[in-house]
Short mmCIF file of C-alpha atoms and ligand atoms in Angstrom, two decimals:
data_model
loop_
_atom_site.label_atom_id
_atom_site.label_comp_id
_atom_site.label_asym_id
_atom_site.label_seq_id
_atom_site.Cartn_x
_atom_site.Cartn_y
_atom_site.Cartn_z
CA LEU G 1101 155.14 -107.14 1.50
CA ASN G 1102 151.93 -109.03 1.01
CA HIS G 1103 149.03 -107.68 -0.97
CA ALA G 1104 146.86 -106.74 1.99
CA THR G 1105 149.68 -104.81 3.63
CA LEU G 1106 150.38 -102.93 0.41
CA ARG G 1107 146.73 -101.97 0.25
CA ALA G 1108 146.84 -100.78 3.84
CA MET G 1109 149.94 -98.72 3.18
CA ALA G 1110 148.33 -97.19 0.13
CA ALA G 1111 145.34 -96.36 2.29
CA ALA G 1112 147.53 -94.77 4.95
CA ASP G 1113 149.27 -92.68 2.30
CA SER G 1114 146.03 -91.42 0.90
CA ASP G 1115 143.62 -89.09 2.65
CA VAL G 1116 141.04 -91.85 2.95
CA TRP G 1117 141.94 -94.24 5.75
CA PRO G 1118 139.93 -97.23 6.82
CA ALA G 1119 138.38 -96.85 10.26
CA ILE G 1120 140.67 -98.23 12.96
CA ASP G 1121 139.73 -101.76 14.03
CA ARG G 1122 140.55 -101.92 17.74
CA ALA G 1123 140.57 -105.73 17.53
CA ALA G 1124 140.46 -105.94 21.33
CA HIS G 1125 140.57 -109.75 21.22
CA LEU G 1126 144.21 -109.49 20.11
CA ARG G 1127 145.42 -107.32 22.99
CA LYS G 1128 146.26 -110.32 25.17
CA ASP G 1129 147.88 -112.16 22.24
CA ILE G 1130 151.54 -111.29 22.76
CA ASP G 1131 152.58 -113.23 19.64
CA ALA G 1132 150.19 -111.22 17.47
CA LEU G 1133 151.41 -107.91 18.90
CA GLU G 1134 155.06 -108.87 18.49
CA ALA G 1135 154.37 -109.97 14.93
CA ASP G 1136 152.92 -106.51 14.23
CA LEU G 1137 155.97 -104.93 15.82
CA ARG G 1138 158.22 -106.78 13.35
CA ALA G 1139 155.95 -106.75 10.31
CA GLU G 1140 156.72 -104.75 7.18
CA GLY G 1141 153.94 -102.23 6.73
CA SER G 1142 153.08 -101.66 10.39
CA LEU G 1143 152.34 -98.03 11.16
CA LEU G 1144 153.54 -95.76 13.96
CA LEU G 1145 151.81 -92.60 15.15
CA PRO G 1146 154.17 -90.50 17.26
CA VAL G 1147 152.70 -88.15 19.87
CA TRP G 1148 154.87 -85.45 21.38
CA ARG G 1149 153.65 -83.71 24.55
CA ASP G 1150 150.00 -84.24 23.56
CA GLN G 1151 150.60 -83.03 20.02
CA SER G 1152 150.11 -85.12 16.89
CA LEU G 1153 152.37 -85.28 13.86
CA ILE G 1154 150.52 -83.45 11.09
CA ASP G 1155 151.70 -83.25 7.50
CA GLY G 1156 149.74 -80.48 5.79
CA GLU G 1157 146.15 -81.54 6.32
CA ARG G 1158 146.82 -85.19 7.04
CA LEU G 1159 147.91 -87.19 10.03
CA ALA G 1160 151.44 -88.43 9.40
CA ALA G 1161 151.70 -92.21 9.87
CA LEU G 1162 155.29 -93.46 9.93
CA ASP G 1163 156.41 -96.78 8.53
CA LEU G 1164 157.38 -98.54 11.77
CA ALA G 1165 160.09 -100.58 10.05
CA ARG G 1166 161.88 -97.35 9.09
CA ALA G 1167 161.12 -95.45 12.31
CA ARG G 1168 162.23 -98.21 14.68
CA ALA G 1169 164.91 -96.01 16.25
CA LEU G 1170 162.10 -94.01 17.86
CA LEU G 1171 161.28 -96.97 20.10
CA ASP G 1172 164.61 -96.28 21.86
CA VAL G 1173 163.27 -92.92 23.05
CA GLY G 1174 161.66 -94.94 25.82
CA GLY G 1175 158.15 -93.55 25.69
CA GLU G 1176 155.04 -95.67 26.12
CA LEU G 1177 154.12 -97.78 23.08
CA VAL G 1178 150.46 -98.68 22.59
CA TRP G 1179 149.04 -101.08 20.05
CA LEU G 1180 145.97 -99.23 18.78
CA GLY G 1181 144.68 -101.99 16.52
CA LYS G 1182 144.53 -102.63 12.78
CA LEU G 1183 144.37 -100.04 10.07
CA GLY G 1184 143.36 -102.16 7.13
CA ALA G 1185 145.74 -105.11 7.38
CA ALA G 1186 148.48 -103.09 9.07
CA GLY G 1187 149.14 -103.05 12.79
CA CYS G 1188 148.97 -99.52 14.11
CA PHE G 1189 150.91 -98.28 17.13
CA ALA G 1190 151.02 -94.99 19.03
CA LEU G 1191 154.32 -93.94 20.62
CA ASP G 1192 154.96 -91.21 23.17
CA VAL G 1193 158.09 -89.33 22.05
CA SER G 1194 157.73 -86.57 24.65
CA ALA G 1195 161.23 -87.29 25.98
CA LEU G 1196 162.78 -85.79 22.83
CA PRO G 1197 163.65 -82.14 23.45
CA GLU G 1198 163.65 -81.31 19.71
CA PRO G 1199 161.57 -84.06 18.09
CA LEU G 1200 161.77 -82.77 14.53
CA GLN G 1201 165.54 -83.12 14.65
CA HIS G 1202 165.22 -86.89 15.11
CA PRO G 1203 166.02 -88.58 11.76
CA ALA G 1204 162.75 -90.57 11.82
CA LEU G 1205 160.69 -87.41 12.29
CA ALA G 1206 162.58 -84.79 10.28
CA GLN G 1207 160.66 -83.64 7.20
CA ARG G 1208 157.61 -85.67 8.18
CA GLY G 1209 155.42 -82.81 9.34
CA GLU G 1210 154.94 -80.75 12.47
CA PHE G 1211 153.60 -81.56 15.91
CA LYS G 1212 150.30 -79.77 16.39
CA ASP G 1213 147.43 -79.69 18.86
CA LEU G 1214 144.38 -81.53 17.53
CA ARG G 1215 142.11 -79.02 19.25
CA PHE G 1216 143.17 -76.53 16.62
CA VAL G 1217 143.90 -78.67 13.56
CA GLY G 1218 141.67 -81.73 14.08
CA GLY G 1219 138.82 -80.19 12.12
CA ALA G 1220 140.96 -80.05 8.99
CA LEU G 1221 141.79 -83.77 9.07
CA PRO G 1222 139.73 -86.44 7.32
CA ALA G 1223 137.35 -87.98 9.88
CA GLU G 1224 139.06 -91.39 10.18
CA GLN G 1225 142.45 -89.75 10.67
CA ALA G 1226 141.07 -87.43 13.34
CA ALA G 1227 139.52 -90.43 15.11
CA VAL G 1228 142.83 -92.34 15.26
CA ALA G 1229 144.70 -89.22 16.33
CA LEU G 1230 142.26 -88.58 19.19
CA TYR G 1231 142.59 -92.21 20.27
CA ALA G 1232 146.41 -92.04 20.27
CA ARG G 1233 146.54 -88.75 22.13
CA GLY G 1234 143.98 -89.79 24.74
CA ILE G 1235 145.53 -93.13 25.63
CA LEU G 1236 149.10 -91.81 25.81
CA TYR G 1237 147.97 -89.00 28.09
CA TRP G 1238 146.39 -91.61 30.37
CA HIS G 1239 149.64 -93.60 30.49
CA ARG G 1240 151.68 -90.55 31.47
CA ARG G 1241 149.31 -89.74 34.32
CA HIS G 1242 149.10 -93.29 35.67
CA ALA G 1243 152.70 -94.28 36.30
CA HIS G 1244 151.66 -94.81 39.92
CA CYS G 1245 148.93 -96.90 41.45
CA GLY G 1246 146.00 -94.93 42.85
CA ALA G 1247 145.40 -97.66 45.44
CA CYS G 1248 148.86 -98.10 47.02
CA GLY G 1249 151.14 -95.55 45.34
CA GLY G 1250 153.41 -98.22 43.86
CA THR G 1251 154.60 -98.08 40.27
CA THR G 1252 152.48 -99.54 37.49
CA ALA G 1253 153.39 -101.27 34.24
CA ALA G 1254 151.50 -101.42 30.94
CA ARG G 1255 150.01 -104.72 29.80
CA GLU G 1256 147.81 -105.98 26.95
CA GLY G 1257 149.30 -103.76 24.29
CA GLY G 1258 148.95 -100.71 26.50
CA HIS G 1259 145.24 -101.07 27.33
CA VAL G 1260 145.66 -101.74 31.03
CA ARG G 1261 148.25 -100.82 33.68
CA VAL G 1262 148.92 -103.20 36.54
CA CYS G 1263 150.37 -102.27 39.92
CA ARG G 1264 153.80 -103.86 40.33
CA ALA G 1265 153.33 -104.36 44.10
CA GLU G 1266 152.46 -108.04 44.34
CA ALA G 1267 150.18 -107.58 47.33
CA CYS G 1268 148.20 -104.96 45.42
CA ALA G 1269 148.30 -105.88 41.71
CA THR G 1270 145.38 -103.54 41.03
CA GLN G 1271 144.48 -103.19 37.38
CA HIS G 1272 143.92 -99.67 36.05
CA PHE G 1273 142.01 -99.10 32.82
CA PRO G 1274 142.13 -96.09 30.50
CA ARG G 1275 139.87 -93.46 31.92
CA THR G 1276 137.30 -91.32 30.15
CA ASP G 1277 135.39 -88.61 32.00
CA PRO G 1278 131.84 -88.12 30.74
CA ALA G 1279 130.76 -84.53 30.27
CA VAL G 1280 127.40 -83.31 29.04
CA ILE G 1281 127.04 -80.54 26.48
CA VAL G 1282 123.62 -79.12 25.77
CA LEU G 1283 121.87 -76.78 23.41
CA VAL G 1284 118.95 -75.30 25.37
CA HIS G 1285 116.25 -73.97 23.08
CA ASP G 1286 113.08 -71.94 23.35
CA GLY G 1287 111.28 -71.49 20.07
CA ASP G 1288 113.52 -69.62 17.65
CA ASP G 1289 116.20 -68.93 20.28
CA CYS G 1290 118.92 -70.94 21.91
CA LEU G 1291 121.02 -70.35 24.99
CA LEU G 1292 124.78 -69.88 24.70
CA GLY G 1293 127.35 -68.74 27.22
CA ARG G 1294 131.00 -67.87 27.51
CA GLN G 1295 133.71 -68.60 30.05
CA ARG G 1296 136.11 -65.89 31.15
CA THR G 1297 139.10 -67.77 29.78
CA TRP G 1298 137.71 -68.11 26.25
CA PRO G 1299 138.71 -65.90 23.35
CA LYS G 1300 136.79 -62.64 23.47
CA THR G 1301 133.37 -62.77 21.76
CA MET G 1302 133.25 -66.59 21.58
CA TYR G 1303 129.98 -68.13 22.74
CA SER G 1304 129.15 -71.81 22.97
CA THR G 1305 126.66 -74.34 24.28
CA LEU G 1306 126.67 -75.03 28.02
CA ALA G 1307 128.68 -77.99 29.31
CA GLY G 1308 129.87 -79.63 32.48
CA PHE G 1309 131.12 -82.86 34.01
CA VAL G 1310 128.83 -85.62 35.18
CA GLU G 1311 129.07 -86.17 38.93
CA PRO G 1312 128.98 -89.50 40.79
CA GLY G 1313 125.47 -90.87 41.24
CA GLU G 1314 123.96 -88.70 38.54
CA THR G 1315 122.27 -89.63 35.25
CA LEU G 1316 123.30 -87.77 32.12
CA GLU G 1317 119.90 -86.07 31.99
CA GLN G 1318 120.21 -84.94 35.61
CA ALA G 1319 123.67 -83.58 34.88
CA VAL G 1320 122.23 -81.57 31.97
CA ALA G 1321 119.48 -80.05 34.11
CA ARG G 1322 121.88 -79.26 36.97
CA GLU G 1323 124.56 -77.70 34.78
CA VAL G 1324 122.09 -75.54 32.86
CA GLU G 1325 120.60 -74.18 36.05
CA GLU G 1326 124.00 -73.65 37.72
CA GLU G 1327 125.42 -71.82 34.73
CA SER G 1328 122.43 -69.78 33.63
CA GLY G 1329 119.56 -70.02 36.11
CA VAL G 1330 117.36 -71.51 33.37
CA ARG G 1331 115.43 -74.65 34.30
CA VAL G 1332 114.98 -77.61 32.01
CA ALA G 1333 112.93 -80.71 32.83
CA VAL G 1334 114.90 -83.96 32.98
CA ASP G 1335 112.18 -85.55 30.79
CA ASP G 1336 112.78 -82.89 28.12
CA VAL G 1337 116.46 -83.72 27.64
CA ARG G 1338 117.08 -85.40 24.26
CA TYR G 1339 120.24 -87.24 23.21
CA PHE G 1340 122.00 -85.77 20.16
CA ARG G 1341 125.32 -87.58 19.65
CA SER G 1342 128.65 -88.02 21.43
CA GLN G 1343 132.24 -87.20 20.65
CA PRO G 1344 135.56 -88.22 22.17
CA TRP G 1345 137.25 -85.09 23.46
CA PRO G 1346 140.60 -86.14 24.90
CA PHE G 1347 141.64 -82.63 25.93
CA PRO G 1348 142.68 -84.19 28.17
CA SER G 1349 140.28 -87.10 28.77
CA SER G 1350 136.60 -86.37 28.20
CA LEU G 1351 133.77 -87.95 26.33
CA MET G 1352 131.32 -85.22 25.36
CA VAL G 1353 127.72 -86.43 25.38
CA GLY G 1354 125.55 -84.00 23.44
CA PHE G 1355 121.91 -83.17 24.20
CA THR G 1356 119.20 -80.70 23.35
CA ALA G 1357 116.74 -79.51 25.99
CA ARG G 1358 113.69 -77.27 25.96
CA ALA G 1359 113.81 -74.36 28.40
CA GLN G 1360 111.00 -73.94 30.92
CA GLY G 1361 111.63 -70.21 31.17
CA ARG G 1362 113.89 -67.52 29.74
CA GLU G 1363 115.06 -65.63 32.78
CA LEU G 1364 118.85 -65.66 33.13
CA ARG G 1365 120.81 -65.41 36.36
CA ALA G 1366 124.50 -64.52 36.66
CA SER G 1367 126.75 -67.40 37.76
CA ASP G 1368 130.31 -67.85 38.92
CA GLU G 1369 130.98 -70.34 36.15
CA LEU G 1370 130.19 -68.17 33.14
CA GLU G 1371 131.12 -64.62 32.29
CA ASP G 1372 127.92 -64.26 30.30
CA ALA G 1373 124.94 -66.28 29.03
CA ARG G 1374 122.46 -65.02 26.45
CA TRP G 1375 119.64 -66.07 24.16
CA PHE G 1376 120.57 -65.97 20.48
CA SER G 1377 118.07 -66.08 17.63
CA ARG G 1378 118.55 -68.23 14.51
CA ALA G 1379 118.99 -65.02 12.51
CA GLN G 1380 121.89 -64.00 14.77
CA LEU G 1381 123.42 -67.47 14.62
CA ARG G 1382 123.30 -67.52 10.83
CA ASP G 1383 125.60 -64.50 10.74
CA PRO G 1384 127.43 -64.31 14.07
CA ARG G 1385 130.17 -61.95 12.88
CA ALA G 1386 127.63 -59.33 11.90
CA HIS G 1387 126.34 -59.51 15.46
CA GLY G 1388 129.75 -59.30 17.14
CA PHE G 1389 130.32 -62.86 18.30
CA TYR G 1390 131.42 -66.24 17.00
CA VAL G 1391 130.69 -69.87 17.79
CA PRO G 1392 132.82 -73.05 17.63
CA GLY G 1393 133.23 -74.83 14.30
CA ARG G 1394 131.93 -78.18 13.17
CA PHE G 1395 134.85 -80.18 14.61
CA SER G 1396 133.32 -79.73 18.06
CA LEU G 1397 130.02 -81.10 19.24
CA ALA G 1398 129.03 -77.54 20.21
CA GLY G 1399 129.36 -76.46 16.59
CA GLN G 1400 127.37 -79.49 15.43
CA LEU G 1401 124.58 -78.80 17.95
CA ILE G 1402 124.29 -75.21 16.69
CA GLU G 1403 124.35 -76.37 13.07
CA ALA G 1404 121.55 -78.87 13.76
CA PHE G 1405 119.51 -76.16 15.53
CA LEU G 1406 119.87 -73.89 12.50
CA ALA G 1407 118.84 -76.69 10.14
CA GLN G 1408 115.48 -77.06 11.90
CA PRO G 1409 112.53 -75.26 10.34
ZN1 ZN U 430 148.97 -100.77 43.95
#
């Protein structure tokens, strides 16, 4: 083990990980990827049926050299990049019926859904876990070519799939679906809604997918009106921040927007939409509802709204 690798391993064992370096220039370098596959200190993140291996409140990173038997499971292997000096791979182990009985996985944690536990992970660990989950989901759903129906094969460390039919040879790249999420405000109030399928009494900011030929701002204005009847001007839509949301494959793009009126109209998309005051949002339980936590962009939008004077 060289010094840099030892440092990387120490980092991976602690709660503070370096940010993943995607090092995209190495993806076509087969020698570099194979060297990482053999190197002492390379890390492996197993994903089982969209769930991540969580050990307490950390993401469990396996030592690839000791978990090599997992590669025989036959799931897709993706080179994610470098974590410190260590190569970092994600592996789909969904084929295992009882993954925690595999010797490489026993006693290493439990497979859990990041939607529910991601907020408890340190930020860099959550980021790598979201990356691993999102790209392995994409691989599972793209075994066939959307152009000709032939089978596809992964290339470039798992960052592209290529159609095996020679006459086609279409390249398919990992897909992310942009969705807008918006906190609509009017003075001291903001607009939240709830979908029928959500837990009872949960309210959140409005959201929807961007359609072809639409700007993000236009998508915001359209979704707000469709879901609530409230109009916002495209010029009044302000960017907040974005967040990968691979449940299964979205990028949430957050905005705030000033309402042009307060009148609400029932919609098919939401069970209910209401104006909530800052006083209500500061103590939702006392007012009989709750809002998403800080792991989600919705929770961060609400927090930022409350922080304003
Ligand atoms: Zn094809």
